[in-house]
Tab-separated table of C-alpha atoms in Angstrom:
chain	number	residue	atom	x	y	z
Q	1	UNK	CA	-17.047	10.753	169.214
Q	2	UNK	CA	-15.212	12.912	166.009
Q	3	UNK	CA	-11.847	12.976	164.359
Q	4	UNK	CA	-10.224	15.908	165.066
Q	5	UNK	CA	-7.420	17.828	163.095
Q	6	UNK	CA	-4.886	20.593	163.638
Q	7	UNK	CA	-2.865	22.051	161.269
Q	8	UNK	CA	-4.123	22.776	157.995
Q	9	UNK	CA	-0.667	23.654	155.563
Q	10	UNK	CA	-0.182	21.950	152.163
Q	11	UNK	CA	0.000	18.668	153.963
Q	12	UNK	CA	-2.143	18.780	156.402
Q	13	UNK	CA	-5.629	20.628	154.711
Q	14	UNK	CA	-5.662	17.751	151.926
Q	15	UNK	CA	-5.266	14.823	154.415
Q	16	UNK	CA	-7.874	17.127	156.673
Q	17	UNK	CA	-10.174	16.645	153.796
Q	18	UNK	CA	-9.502	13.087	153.216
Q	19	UNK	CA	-11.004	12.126	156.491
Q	20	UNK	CA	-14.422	13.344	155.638
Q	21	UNK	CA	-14.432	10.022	153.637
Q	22	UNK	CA	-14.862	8.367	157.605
Q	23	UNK	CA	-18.332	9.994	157.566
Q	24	UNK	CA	-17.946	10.898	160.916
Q	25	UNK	CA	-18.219	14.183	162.516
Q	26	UNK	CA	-14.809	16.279	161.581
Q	27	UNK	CA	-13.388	19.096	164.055
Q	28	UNK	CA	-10.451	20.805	162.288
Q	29	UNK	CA	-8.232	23.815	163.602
Q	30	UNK	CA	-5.737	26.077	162.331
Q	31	UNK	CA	-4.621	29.830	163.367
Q	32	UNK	CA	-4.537	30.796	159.588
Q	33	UNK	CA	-8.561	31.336	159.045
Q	34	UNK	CA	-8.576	30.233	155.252
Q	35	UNK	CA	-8.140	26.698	155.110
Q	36	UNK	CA	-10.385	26.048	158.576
Q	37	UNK	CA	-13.547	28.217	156.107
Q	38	UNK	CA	-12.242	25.721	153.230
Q	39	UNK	CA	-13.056	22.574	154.696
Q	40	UNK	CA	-16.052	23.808	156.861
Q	41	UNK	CA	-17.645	24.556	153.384
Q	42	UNK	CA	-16.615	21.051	152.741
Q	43	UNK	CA	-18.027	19.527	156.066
Q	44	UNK	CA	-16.121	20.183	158.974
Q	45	UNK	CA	-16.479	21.435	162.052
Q	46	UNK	CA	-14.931	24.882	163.422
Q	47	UNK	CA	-13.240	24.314	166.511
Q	48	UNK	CA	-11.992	27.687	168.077
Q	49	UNK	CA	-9.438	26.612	170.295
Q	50	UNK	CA	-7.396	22.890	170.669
Q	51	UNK	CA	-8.865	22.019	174.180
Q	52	UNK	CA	-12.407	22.764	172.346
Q	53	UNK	CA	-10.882	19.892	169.523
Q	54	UNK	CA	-9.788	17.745	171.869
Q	55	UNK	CA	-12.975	17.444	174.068
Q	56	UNK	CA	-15.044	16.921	171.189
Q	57	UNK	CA	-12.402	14.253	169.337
Q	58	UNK	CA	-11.421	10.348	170.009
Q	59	UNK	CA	-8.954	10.935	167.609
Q	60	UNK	CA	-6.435	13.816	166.986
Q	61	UNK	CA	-4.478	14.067	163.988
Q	62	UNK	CA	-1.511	16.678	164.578
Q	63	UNK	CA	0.238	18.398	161.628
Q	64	UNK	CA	2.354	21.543	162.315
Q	65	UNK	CA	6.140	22.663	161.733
Q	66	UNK	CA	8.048	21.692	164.059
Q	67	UNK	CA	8.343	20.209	167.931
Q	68	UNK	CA	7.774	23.898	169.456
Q	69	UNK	CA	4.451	23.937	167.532
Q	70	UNK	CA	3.523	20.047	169.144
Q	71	UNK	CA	4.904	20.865	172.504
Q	72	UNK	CA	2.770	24.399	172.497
Q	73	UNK	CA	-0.681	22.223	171.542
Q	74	UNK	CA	0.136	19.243	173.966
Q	75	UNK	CA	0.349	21.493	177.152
Q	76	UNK	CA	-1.435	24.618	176.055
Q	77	UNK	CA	-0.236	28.612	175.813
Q	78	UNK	CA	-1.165	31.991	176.333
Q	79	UNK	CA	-5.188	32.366	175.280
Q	80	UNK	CA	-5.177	28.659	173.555
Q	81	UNK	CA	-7.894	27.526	175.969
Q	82	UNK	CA	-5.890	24.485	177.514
Q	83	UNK	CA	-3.504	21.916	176.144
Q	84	UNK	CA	-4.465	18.471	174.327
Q	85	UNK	CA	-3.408	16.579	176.837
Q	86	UNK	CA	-5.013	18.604	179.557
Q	87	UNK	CA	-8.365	18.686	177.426
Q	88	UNK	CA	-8.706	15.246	175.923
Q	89	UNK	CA	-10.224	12.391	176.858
Q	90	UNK	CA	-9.178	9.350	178.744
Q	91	UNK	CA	-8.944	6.589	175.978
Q	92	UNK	CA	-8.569	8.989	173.245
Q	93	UNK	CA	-5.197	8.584	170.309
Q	94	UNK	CA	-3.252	11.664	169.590
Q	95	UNK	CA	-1.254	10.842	166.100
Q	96	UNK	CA	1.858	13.703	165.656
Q	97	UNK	CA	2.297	13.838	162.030
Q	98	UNK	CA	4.903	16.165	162.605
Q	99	UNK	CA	8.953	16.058	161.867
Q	100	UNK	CA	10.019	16.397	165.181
Q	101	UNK	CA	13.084	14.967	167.825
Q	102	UNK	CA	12.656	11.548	168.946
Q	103	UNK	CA	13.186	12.711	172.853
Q	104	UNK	CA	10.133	15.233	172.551
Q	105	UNK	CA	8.074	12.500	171.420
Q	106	UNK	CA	9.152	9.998	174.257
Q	107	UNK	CA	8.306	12.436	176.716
Q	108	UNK	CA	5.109	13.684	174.975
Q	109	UNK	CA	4.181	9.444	174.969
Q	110	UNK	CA	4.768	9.236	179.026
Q	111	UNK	CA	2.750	12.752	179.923
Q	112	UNK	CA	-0.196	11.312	177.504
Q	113	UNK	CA	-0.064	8.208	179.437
Q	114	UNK	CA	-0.156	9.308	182.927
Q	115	UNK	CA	-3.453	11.063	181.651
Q	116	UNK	CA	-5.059	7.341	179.964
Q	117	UNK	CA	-3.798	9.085	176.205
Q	118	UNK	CA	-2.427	7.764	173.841
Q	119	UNK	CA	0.234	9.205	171.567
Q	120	UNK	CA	1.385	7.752	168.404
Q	121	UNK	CA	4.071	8.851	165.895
Q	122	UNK	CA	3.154	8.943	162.390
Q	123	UNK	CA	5.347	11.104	160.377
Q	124	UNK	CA	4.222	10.844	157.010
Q	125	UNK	CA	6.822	11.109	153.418
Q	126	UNK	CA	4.904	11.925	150.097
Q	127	UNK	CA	4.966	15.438	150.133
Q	128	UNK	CA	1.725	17.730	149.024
Q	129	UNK	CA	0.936	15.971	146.201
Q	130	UNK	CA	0.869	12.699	147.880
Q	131	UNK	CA	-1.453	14.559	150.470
Q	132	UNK	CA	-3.377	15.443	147.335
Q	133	UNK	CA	-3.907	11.987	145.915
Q	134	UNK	CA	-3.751	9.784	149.062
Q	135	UNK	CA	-0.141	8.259	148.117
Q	136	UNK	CA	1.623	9.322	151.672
Q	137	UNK	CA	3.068	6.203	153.835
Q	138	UNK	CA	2.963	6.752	157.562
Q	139	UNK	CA	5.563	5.598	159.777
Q	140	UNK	CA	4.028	4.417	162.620
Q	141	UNK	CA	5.286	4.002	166.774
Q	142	UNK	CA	2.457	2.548	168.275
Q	143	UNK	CA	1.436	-0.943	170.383
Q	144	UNK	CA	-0.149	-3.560	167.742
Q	145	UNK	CA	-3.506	-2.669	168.721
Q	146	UNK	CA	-3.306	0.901	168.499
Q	147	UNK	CA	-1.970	0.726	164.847
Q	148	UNK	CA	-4.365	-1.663	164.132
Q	149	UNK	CA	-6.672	0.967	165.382
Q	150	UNK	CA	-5.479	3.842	163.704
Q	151	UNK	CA	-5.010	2.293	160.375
Q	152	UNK	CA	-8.831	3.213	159.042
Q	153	UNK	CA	-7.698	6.868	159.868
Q	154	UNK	CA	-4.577	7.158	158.078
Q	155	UNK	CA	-5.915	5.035	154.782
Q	156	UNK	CA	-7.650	7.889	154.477
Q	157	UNK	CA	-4.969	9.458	152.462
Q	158	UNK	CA	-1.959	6.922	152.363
Q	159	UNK	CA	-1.483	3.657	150.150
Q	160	UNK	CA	0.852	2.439	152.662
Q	161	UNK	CA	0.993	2.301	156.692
Q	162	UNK	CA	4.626	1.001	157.897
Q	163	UNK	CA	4.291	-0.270	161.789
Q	164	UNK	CA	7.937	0.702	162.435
Q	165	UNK	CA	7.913	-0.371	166.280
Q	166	UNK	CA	6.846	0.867	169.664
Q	167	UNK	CA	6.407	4.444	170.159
Q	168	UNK	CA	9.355	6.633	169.155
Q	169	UNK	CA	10.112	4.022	165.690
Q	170	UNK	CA	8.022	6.049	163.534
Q	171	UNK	CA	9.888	9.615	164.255
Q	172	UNK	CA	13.074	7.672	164.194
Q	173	UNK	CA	12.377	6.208	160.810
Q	174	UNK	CA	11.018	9.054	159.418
Q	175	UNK	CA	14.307	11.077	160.926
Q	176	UNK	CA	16.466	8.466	158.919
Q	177	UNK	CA	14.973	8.644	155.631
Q	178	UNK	CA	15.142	12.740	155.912
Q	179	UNK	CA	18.718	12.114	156.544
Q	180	UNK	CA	19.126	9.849	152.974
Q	181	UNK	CA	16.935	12.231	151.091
Q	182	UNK	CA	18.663	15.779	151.770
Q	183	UNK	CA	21.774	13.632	151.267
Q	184	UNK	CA	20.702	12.914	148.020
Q	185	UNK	CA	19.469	16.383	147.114
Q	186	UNK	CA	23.515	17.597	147.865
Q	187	UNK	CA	24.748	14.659	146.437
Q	188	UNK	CA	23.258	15.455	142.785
Q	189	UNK	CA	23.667	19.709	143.389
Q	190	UNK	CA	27.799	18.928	144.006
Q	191	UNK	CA	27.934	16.224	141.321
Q	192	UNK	CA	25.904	18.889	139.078
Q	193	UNK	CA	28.639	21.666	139.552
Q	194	UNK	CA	31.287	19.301	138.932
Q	195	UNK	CA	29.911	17.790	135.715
Q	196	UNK	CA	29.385	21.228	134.552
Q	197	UNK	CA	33.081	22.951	135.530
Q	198	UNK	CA	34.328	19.382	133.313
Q	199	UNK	CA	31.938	20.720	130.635
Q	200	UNK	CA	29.114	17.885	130.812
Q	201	UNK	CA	25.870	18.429	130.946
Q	202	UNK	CA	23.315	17.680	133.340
Q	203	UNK	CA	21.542	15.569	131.207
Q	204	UNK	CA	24.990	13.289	130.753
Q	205	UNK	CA	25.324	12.483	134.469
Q	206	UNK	CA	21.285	11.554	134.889
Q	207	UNK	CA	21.541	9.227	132.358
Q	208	UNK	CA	24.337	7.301	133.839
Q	209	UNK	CA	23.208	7.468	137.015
Q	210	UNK	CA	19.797	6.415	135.926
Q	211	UNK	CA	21.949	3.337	134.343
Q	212	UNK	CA	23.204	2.210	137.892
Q	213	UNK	CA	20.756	3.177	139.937
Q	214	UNK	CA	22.258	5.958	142.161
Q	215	UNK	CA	20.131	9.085	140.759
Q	216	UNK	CA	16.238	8.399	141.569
Q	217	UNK	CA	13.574	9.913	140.261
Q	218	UNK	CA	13.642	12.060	143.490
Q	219	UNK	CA	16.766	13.667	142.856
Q	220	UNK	CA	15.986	14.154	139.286
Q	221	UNK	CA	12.997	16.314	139.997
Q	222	UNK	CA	15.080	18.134	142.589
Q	223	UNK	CA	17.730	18.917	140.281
Q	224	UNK	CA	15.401	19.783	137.287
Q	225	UNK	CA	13.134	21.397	138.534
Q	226	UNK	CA	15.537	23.591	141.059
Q	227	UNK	CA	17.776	24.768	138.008
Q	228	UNK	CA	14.774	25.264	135.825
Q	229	UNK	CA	13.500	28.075	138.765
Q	230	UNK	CA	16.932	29.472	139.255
Q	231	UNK	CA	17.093	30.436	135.368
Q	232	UNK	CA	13.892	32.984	136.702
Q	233	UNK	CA	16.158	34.937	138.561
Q	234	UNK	CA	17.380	34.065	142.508
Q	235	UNK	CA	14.067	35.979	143.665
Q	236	UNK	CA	12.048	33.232	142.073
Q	237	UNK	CA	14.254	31.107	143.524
Q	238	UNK	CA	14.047	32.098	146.707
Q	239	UNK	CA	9.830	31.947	146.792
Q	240	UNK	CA	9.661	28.736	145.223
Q	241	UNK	CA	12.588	27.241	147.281
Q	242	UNK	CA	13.231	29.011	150.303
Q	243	UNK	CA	10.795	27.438	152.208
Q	244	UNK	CA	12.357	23.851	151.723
Q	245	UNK	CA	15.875	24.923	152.398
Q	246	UNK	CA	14.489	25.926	156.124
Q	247	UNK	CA	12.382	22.949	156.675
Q	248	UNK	CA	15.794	20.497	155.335
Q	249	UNK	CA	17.429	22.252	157.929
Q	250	UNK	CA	15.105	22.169	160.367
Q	251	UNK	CA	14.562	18.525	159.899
Q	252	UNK	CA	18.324	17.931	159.751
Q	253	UNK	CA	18.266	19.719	163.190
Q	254	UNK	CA	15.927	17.286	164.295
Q	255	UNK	CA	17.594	14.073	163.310
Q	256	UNK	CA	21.358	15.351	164.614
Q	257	UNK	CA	19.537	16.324	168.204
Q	258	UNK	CA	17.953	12.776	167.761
Q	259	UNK	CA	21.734	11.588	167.239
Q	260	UNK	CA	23.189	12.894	169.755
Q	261	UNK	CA	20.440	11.532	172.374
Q	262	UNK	CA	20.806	8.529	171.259
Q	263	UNK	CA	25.189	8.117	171.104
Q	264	UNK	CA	25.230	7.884	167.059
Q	265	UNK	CA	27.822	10.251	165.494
Q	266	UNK	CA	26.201	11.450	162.570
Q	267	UNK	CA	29.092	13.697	160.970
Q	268	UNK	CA	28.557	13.730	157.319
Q	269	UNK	CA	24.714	14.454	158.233
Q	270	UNK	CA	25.995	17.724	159.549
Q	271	UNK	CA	27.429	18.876	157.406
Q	272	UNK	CA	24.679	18.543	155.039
Q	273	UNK	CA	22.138	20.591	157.514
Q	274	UNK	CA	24.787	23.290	156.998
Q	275	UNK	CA	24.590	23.617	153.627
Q	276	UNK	CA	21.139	21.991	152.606
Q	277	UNK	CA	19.545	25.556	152.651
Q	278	UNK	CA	22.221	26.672	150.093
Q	279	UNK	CA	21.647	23.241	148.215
Q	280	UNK	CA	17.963	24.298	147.443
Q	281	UNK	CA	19.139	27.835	146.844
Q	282	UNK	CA	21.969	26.838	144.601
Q	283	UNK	CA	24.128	29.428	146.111
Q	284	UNK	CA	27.476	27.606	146.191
């Protein structure tokens, strides 16, 4: 039996490429045809459609945008060829990597299991250079034997797995700490415009917060390297940036959904999805 792989962005092609170090046989998908030629040059095996991945794979590694893009590969879609969990077989893991709600991924878990699947959550935080270098930490929902088993897969390209609980901990951890992070990121942009208005510099208000902890390095970056871009002009902005505003707020999205399943009142979260996209785009 292979590993198998689906969804080859600027996450998912470098961790794609990592598990060629498993010397084992490699299926990878994607509809953009690029990055599938990339890492069949490398190795890998072309699989035309999911079901054709999921036939061939005892382990499926999922990384696309958002739960539409899961839901579409789990039960199939116009001219995909059949559904992972209609196509895969008995016995065989299904790992989402993807930022998705924590009710999809229940439900996902109890369709895979009436078919002998298993599906685990493992969100991943890191970013593409931690794809890059094998620094990303999964967040894993899974039994202690199916982490255990999936652990040699996701080494591949993390330096840390965190078993966060049953199925559904791993999206809901990786939900939380999205919530702290683009909390952070509007945290430092309001604090920014403030400093500034009370003529301080940027440069003052990291180095105190550096002093007592509450700017990280995170935030610093942000910061930096978002008002750095913005001198270019709101069209360089807007390429380099644009893209993160939508996935914060898509993410946000998630997490608030996740919320309200679940009876927690998340209102200061809100209000950050509403503005994270003009956070990034330091329209305000």
């Amino acid at each position: 039996m292979s590993i198998g792989f689906i969804g080859l962005g600027n996450i998912g092609k470098p961790i794609a490429k990592h598990l060629l170090k498993l010397d084992e046989p490699l299926w990878v998908h994607d509809v953009a045809v690029g990055p599938v030629a990339e890492l069949v040059a490398l190795g890998a095996r072309r699989a035309g459609t999911p079901g054709e991945l999921a036939r061939e794979c005892r382990h499926i590694g999922i990384c696309v945008r958002d739960t539409i893009d899961v839901e579409q590969l789990l039960y199939g879609c116009s001219g995909s060829g059949g559904g992972l969990l209609e196509q895969a077989q008995a016995g065989s893991v299904i790992a989402v990597h993807s930022t998705v709600t924590h009710e999809a991924m229940m439900r996902w878990a109890r369709h895979a299991s009436m078919r002998g699947i298993h599906l685990v959550d493992a969100p991943i935080t890191g970013g593409a250079g931690g794809a890059e270098d094998a620094r990303l930490c999964y967040m894993v929902g899974a039994s202690d034997e199916l982490f255990e088993r999936c652990q040699p897969v996701f080494a591949t390209s993390s330096n840390k797995q965190v078993h966060a609980g049953d199925t559904g901990a791993g999206i809901t951890l990786k939900l939380c700490n999205n919530v702290m992070t683009y909390a952070a990121f509007a945290a430092i942009d309001e604090a920014s415009r403030l400093a500034r208005a009370g003529g301080l510099t940027l440069e003052m208000l990291v180095e105190v917060g550096r002093a007592n902890g509450v700017v990280t390095p995170q935030m610093e970056a942000f910061i930096g390297n978002r008002d750095g871009i913005a001198a270019r002009g709101p069209e360089m902005l807007e390429k380099a940036f644009g893209l993160f505003g939508a996935l914060g707020r898509k993410d946000l999205s998630a997490a608030l959904e996740s919320a309200e399943k679940l009876g927690v009142n998340m209102a200061a979260s809100e209000r950050v999805r509403d503005i994270i996209e003009d956070v990034f785009l330091a329209r305000r």
